[in-house]
mmCIF file with all atom_site columns, C-alpha atoms in Angstrom:
data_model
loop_
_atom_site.group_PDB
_atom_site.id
_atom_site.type_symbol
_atom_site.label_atom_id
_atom_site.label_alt_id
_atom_site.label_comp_id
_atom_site.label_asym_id
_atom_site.label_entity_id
_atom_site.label_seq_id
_atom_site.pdbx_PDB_ins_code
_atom_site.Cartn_x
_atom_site.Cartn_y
_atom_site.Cartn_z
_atom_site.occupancy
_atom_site.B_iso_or_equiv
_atom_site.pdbx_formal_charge
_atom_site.auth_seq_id
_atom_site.auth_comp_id
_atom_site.auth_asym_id
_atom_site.auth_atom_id
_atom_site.pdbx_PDB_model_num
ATOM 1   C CA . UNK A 1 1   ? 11.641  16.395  93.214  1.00 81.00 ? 68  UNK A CA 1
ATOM 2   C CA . UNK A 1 2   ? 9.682   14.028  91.509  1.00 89.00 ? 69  UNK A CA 1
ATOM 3   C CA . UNK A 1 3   ? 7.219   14.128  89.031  1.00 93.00 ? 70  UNK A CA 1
ATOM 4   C CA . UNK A 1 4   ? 4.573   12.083  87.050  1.00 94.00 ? 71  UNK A CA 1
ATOM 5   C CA . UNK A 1 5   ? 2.634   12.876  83.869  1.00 96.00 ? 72  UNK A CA 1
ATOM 6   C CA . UNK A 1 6   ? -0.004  10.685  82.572  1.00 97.00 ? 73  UNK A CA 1
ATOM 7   C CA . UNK A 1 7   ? -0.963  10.130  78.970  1.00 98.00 ? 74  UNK A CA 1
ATOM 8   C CA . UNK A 1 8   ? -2.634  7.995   76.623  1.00 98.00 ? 75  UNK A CA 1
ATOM 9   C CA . UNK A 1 9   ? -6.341  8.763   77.545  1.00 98.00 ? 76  UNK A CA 1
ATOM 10  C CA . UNK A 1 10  ? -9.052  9.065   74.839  1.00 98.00 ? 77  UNK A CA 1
ATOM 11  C CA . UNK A 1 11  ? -12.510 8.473   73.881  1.00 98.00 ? 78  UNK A CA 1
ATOM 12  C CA . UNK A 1 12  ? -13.452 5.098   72.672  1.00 98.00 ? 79  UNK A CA 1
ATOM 13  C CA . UNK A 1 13  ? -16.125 2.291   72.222  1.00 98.00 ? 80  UNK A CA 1
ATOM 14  C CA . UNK A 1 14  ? -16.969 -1.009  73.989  1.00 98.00 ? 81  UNK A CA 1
ATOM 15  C CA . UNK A 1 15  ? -14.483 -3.718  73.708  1.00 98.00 ? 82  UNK A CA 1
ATOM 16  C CA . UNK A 1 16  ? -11.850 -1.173  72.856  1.00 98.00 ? 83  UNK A CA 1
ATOM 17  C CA . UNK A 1 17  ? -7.734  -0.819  73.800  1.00 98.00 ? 84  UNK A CA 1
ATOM 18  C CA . UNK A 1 18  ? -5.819  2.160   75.194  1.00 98.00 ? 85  UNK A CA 1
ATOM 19  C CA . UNK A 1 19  ? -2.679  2.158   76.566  1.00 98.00 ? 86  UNK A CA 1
ATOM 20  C CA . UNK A 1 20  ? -1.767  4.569   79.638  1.00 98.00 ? 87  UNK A CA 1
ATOM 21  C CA . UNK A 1 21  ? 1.600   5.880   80.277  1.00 98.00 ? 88  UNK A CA 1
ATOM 22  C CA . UNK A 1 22  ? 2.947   7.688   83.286  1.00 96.00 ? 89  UNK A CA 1
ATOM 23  C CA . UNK A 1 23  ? 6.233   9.480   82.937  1.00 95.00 ? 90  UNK A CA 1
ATOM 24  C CA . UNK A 1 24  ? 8.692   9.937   85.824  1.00 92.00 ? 91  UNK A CA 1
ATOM 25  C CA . UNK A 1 25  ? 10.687  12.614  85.729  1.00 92.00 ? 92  UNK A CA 1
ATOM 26  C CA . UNK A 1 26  ? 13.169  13.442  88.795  1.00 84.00 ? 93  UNK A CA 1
ATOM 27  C CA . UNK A 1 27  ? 14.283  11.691  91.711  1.00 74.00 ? 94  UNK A CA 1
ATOM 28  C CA . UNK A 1 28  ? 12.417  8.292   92.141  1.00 73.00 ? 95  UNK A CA 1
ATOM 29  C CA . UNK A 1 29  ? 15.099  6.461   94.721  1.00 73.00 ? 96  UNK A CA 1
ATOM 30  C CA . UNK A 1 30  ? 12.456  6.928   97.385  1.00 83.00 ? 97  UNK A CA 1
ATOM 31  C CA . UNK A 1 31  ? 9.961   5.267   95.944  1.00 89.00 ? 98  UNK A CA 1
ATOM 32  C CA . UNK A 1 32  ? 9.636   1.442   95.474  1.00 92.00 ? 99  UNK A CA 1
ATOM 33  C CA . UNK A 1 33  ? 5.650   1.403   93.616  1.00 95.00 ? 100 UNK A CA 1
ATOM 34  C CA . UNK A 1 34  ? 3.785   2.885   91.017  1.00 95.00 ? 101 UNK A CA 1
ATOM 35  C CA . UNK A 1 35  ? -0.041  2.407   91.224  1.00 97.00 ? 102 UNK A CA 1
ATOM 36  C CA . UNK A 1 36  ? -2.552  3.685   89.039  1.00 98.00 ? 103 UNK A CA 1
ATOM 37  C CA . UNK A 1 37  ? -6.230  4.594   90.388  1.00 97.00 ? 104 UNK A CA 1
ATOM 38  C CA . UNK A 1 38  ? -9.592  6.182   88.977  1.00 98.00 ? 105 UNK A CA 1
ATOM 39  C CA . UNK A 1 39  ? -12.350 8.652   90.056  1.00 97.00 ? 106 UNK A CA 1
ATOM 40  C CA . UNK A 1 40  ? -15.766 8.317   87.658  1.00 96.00 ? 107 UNK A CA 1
ATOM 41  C CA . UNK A 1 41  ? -17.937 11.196  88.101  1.00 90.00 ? 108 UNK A CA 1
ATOM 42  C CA . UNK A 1 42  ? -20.012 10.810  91.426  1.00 94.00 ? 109 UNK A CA 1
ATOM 43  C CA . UNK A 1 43  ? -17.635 7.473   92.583  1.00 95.00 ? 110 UNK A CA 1
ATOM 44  C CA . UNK A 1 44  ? -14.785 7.801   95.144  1.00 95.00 ? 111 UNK A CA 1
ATOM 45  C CA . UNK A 1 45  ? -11.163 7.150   94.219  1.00 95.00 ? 112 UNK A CA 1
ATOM 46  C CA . UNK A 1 46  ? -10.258 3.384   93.011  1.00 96.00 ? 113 UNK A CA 1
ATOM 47  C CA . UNK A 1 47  ? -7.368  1.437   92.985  1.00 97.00 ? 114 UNK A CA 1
ATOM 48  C CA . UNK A 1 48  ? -6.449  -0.030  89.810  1.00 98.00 ? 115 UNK A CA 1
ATOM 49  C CA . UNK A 1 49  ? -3.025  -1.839  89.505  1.00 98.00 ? 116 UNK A CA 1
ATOM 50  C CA . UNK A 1 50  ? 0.507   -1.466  91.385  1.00 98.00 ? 117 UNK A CA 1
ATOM 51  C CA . UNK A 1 51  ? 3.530   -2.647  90.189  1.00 97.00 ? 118 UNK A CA 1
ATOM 52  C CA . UNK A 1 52  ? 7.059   -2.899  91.943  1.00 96.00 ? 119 UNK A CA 1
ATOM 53  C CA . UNK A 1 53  ? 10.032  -0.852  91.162  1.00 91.00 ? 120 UNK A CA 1
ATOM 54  C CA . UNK A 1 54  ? 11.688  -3.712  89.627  1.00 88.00 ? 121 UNK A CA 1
ATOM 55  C CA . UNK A 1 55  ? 8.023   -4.855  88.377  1.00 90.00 ? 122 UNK A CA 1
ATOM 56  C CA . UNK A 1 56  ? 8.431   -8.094  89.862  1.00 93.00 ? 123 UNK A CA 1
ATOM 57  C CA . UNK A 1 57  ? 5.487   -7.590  91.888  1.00 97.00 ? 124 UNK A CA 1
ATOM 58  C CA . UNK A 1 58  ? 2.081   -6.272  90.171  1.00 98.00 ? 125 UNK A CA 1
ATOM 59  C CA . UNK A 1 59  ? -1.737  -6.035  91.455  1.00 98.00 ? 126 UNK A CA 1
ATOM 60  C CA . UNK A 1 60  ? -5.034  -5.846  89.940  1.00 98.00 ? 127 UNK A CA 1
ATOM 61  C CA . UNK A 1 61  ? -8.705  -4.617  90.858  1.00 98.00 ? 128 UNK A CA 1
ATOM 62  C CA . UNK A 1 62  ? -10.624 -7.489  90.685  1.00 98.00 ? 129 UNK A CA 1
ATOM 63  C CA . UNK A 1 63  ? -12.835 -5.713  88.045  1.00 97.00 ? 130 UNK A CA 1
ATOM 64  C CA . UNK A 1 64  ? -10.107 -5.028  85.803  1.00 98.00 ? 131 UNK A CA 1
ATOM 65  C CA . UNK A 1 65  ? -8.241  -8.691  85.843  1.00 98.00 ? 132 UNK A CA 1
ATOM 66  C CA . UNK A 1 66  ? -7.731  -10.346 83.059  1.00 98.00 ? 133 UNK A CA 1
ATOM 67  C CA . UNK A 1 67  ? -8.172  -7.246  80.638  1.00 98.00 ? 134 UNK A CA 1
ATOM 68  C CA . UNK A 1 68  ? -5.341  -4.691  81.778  1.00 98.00 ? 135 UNK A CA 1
ATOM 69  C CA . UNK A 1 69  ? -1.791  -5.105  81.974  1.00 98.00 ? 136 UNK A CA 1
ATOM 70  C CA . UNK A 1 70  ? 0.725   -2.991  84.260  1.00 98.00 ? 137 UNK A CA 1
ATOM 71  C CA . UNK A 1 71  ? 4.465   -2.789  83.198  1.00 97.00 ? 138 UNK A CA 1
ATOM 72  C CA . UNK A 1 72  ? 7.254   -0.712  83.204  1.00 95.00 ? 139 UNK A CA 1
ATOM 73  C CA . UNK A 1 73  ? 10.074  0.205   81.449  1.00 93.00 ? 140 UNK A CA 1
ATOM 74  C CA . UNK A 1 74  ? 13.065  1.996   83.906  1.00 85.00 ? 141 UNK A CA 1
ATOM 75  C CA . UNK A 1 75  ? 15.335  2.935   80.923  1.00 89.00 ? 142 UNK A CA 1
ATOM 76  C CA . UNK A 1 76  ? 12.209  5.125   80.220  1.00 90.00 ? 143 UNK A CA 1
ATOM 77  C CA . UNK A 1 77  ? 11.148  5.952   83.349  1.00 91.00 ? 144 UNK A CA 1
ATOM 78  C CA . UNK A 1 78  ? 7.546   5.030   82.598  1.00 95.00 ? 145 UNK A CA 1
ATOM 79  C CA . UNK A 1 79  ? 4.800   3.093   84.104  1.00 96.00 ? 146 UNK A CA 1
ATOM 80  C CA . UNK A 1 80  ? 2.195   1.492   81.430  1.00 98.00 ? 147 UNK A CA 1
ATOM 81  C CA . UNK A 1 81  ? -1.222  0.584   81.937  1.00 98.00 ? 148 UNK A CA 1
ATOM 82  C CA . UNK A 1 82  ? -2.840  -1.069  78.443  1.00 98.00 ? 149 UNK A CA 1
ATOM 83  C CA . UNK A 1 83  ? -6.621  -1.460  78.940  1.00 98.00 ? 150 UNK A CA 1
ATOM 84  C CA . UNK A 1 84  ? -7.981  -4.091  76.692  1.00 98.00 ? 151 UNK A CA 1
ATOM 85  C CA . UNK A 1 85  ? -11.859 -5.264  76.150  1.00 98.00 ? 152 UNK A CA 1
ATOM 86  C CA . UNK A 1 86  ? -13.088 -1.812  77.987  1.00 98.00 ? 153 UNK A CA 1
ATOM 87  C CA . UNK A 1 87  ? -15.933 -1.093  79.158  1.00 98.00 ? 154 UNK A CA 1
ATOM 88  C CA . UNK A 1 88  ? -18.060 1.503   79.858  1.00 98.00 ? 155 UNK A CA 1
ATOM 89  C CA . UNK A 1 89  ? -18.064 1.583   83.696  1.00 97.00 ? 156 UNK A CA 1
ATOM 90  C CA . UNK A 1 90  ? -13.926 2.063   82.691  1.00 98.00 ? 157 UNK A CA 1
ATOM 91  C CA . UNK A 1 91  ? -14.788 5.505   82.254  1.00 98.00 ? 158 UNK A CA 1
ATOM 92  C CA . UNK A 1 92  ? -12.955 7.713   84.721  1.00 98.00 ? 159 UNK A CA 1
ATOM 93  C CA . UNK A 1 93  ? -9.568  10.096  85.509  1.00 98.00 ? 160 UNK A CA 1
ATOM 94  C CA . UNK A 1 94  ? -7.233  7.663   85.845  1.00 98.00 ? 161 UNK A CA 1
ATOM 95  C CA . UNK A 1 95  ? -3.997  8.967   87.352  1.00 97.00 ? 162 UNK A CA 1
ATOM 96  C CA . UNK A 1 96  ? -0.639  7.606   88.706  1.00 96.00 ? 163 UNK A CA 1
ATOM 97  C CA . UNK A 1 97  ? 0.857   7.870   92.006  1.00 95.00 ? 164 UNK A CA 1
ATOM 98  C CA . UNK A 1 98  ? 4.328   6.964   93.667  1.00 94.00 ? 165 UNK A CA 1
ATOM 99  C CA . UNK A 1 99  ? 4.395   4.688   96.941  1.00 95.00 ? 166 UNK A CA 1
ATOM 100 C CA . UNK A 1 100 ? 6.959   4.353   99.257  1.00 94.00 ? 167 UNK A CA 1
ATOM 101 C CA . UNK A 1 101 ? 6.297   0.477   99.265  1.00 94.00 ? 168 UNK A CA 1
ATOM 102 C CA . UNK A 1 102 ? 4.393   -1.879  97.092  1.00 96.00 ? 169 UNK A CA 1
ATOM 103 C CA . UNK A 1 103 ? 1.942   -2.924  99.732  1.00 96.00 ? 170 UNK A CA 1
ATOM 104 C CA . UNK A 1 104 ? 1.166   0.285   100.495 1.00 96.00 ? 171 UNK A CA 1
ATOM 105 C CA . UNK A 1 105 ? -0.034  0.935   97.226  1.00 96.00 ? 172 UNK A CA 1
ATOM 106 C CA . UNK A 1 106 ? -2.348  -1.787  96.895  1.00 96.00 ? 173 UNK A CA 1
ATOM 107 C CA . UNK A 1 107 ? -3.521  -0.833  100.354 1.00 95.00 ? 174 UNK A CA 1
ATOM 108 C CA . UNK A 1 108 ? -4.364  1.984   98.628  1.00 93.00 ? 175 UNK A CA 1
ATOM 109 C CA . UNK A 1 109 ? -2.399  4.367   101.342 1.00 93.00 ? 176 UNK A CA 1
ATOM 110 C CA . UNK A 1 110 ? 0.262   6.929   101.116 1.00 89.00 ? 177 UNK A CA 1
ATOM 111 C CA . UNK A 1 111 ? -0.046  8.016   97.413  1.00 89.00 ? 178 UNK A CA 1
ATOM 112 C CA . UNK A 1 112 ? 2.439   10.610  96.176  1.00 84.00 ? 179 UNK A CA 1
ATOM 113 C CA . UNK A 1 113 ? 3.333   12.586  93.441  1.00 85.00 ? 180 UNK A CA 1
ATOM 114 C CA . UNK A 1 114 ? 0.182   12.708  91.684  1.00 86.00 ? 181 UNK A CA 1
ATOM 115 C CA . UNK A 1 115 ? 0.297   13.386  87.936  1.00 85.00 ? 182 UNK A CA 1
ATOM 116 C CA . UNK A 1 116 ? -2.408  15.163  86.427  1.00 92.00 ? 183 UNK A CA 1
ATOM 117 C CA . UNK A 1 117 ? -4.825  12.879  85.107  1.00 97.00 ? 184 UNK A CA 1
ATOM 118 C CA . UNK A 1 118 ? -6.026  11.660  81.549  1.00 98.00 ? 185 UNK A CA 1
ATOM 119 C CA . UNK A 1 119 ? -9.672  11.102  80.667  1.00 98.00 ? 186 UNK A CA 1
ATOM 120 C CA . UNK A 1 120 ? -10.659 7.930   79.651  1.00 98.00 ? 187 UNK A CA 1
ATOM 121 C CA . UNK A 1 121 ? -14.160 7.813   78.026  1.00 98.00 ? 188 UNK A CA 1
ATOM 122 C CA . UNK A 1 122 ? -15.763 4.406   76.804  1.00 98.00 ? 189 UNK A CA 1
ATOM 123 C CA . UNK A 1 123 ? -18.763 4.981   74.934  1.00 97.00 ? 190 UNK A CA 1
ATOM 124 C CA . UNK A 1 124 ? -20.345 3.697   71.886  1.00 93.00 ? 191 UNK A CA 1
#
């Protein structure tokens, strides 16, 4: 019974910084990635980032490279996504998912688990 909660979203302005978090809570063995994806209003479901288990392996959307940063910390149980230089087409539900494999999560394929979403706004 796993499950994820995502945190950390918030309104604010051009060239911002948030930082995400998605809590795990309950049996994780199963899973071997984290990813976290967005929906803007009107827009289908994007991938953002993946990371490994161990977080030896991570992946980026090529139109968030170079400005956010996926990590993890296991004592925690929590998956971090910090967002720097933001933009306004950043604004979207982001939300975490679990993966049974790391290449299926930057695939984009066999999401689990899904946490409830935070709002991330960027507007001036």
């Amino acid at each position: 019974q796993l499950q994820l909660v995502e945190s950390g979203g918030g309104l604010v302005q051009p060239g911002g910084s948030l930082r995400l978090s998605c809590a795990a809570s309950g049996f994780t063995l199963d899973y071997d990635a984290i990813g976290w994806f967005r929906q803007a209003p009107g827009k289908e479901r994007e991938g953002v980032s993946c990371i490994s288990s161990s977080g030896g392996s991570t992946n980026y959307a090529d139109s968030v490279k170079g400005r956010f940063t996926i990590s993890r910390d296991n004592a925690k149980n929590t998956v971090y996504l910090q967002m720097n230089s933001l933009k306004p087409e950043d604004t979207a539900v982001y939300y975490c998912a679990a993966h049974l494999s790391f290449r299926l999560c930057v695939e984009g394929r066999g999401g689990d688990h899904w946490g409830q979403g935070t709002q991330v706004t960027v507007s001036s």
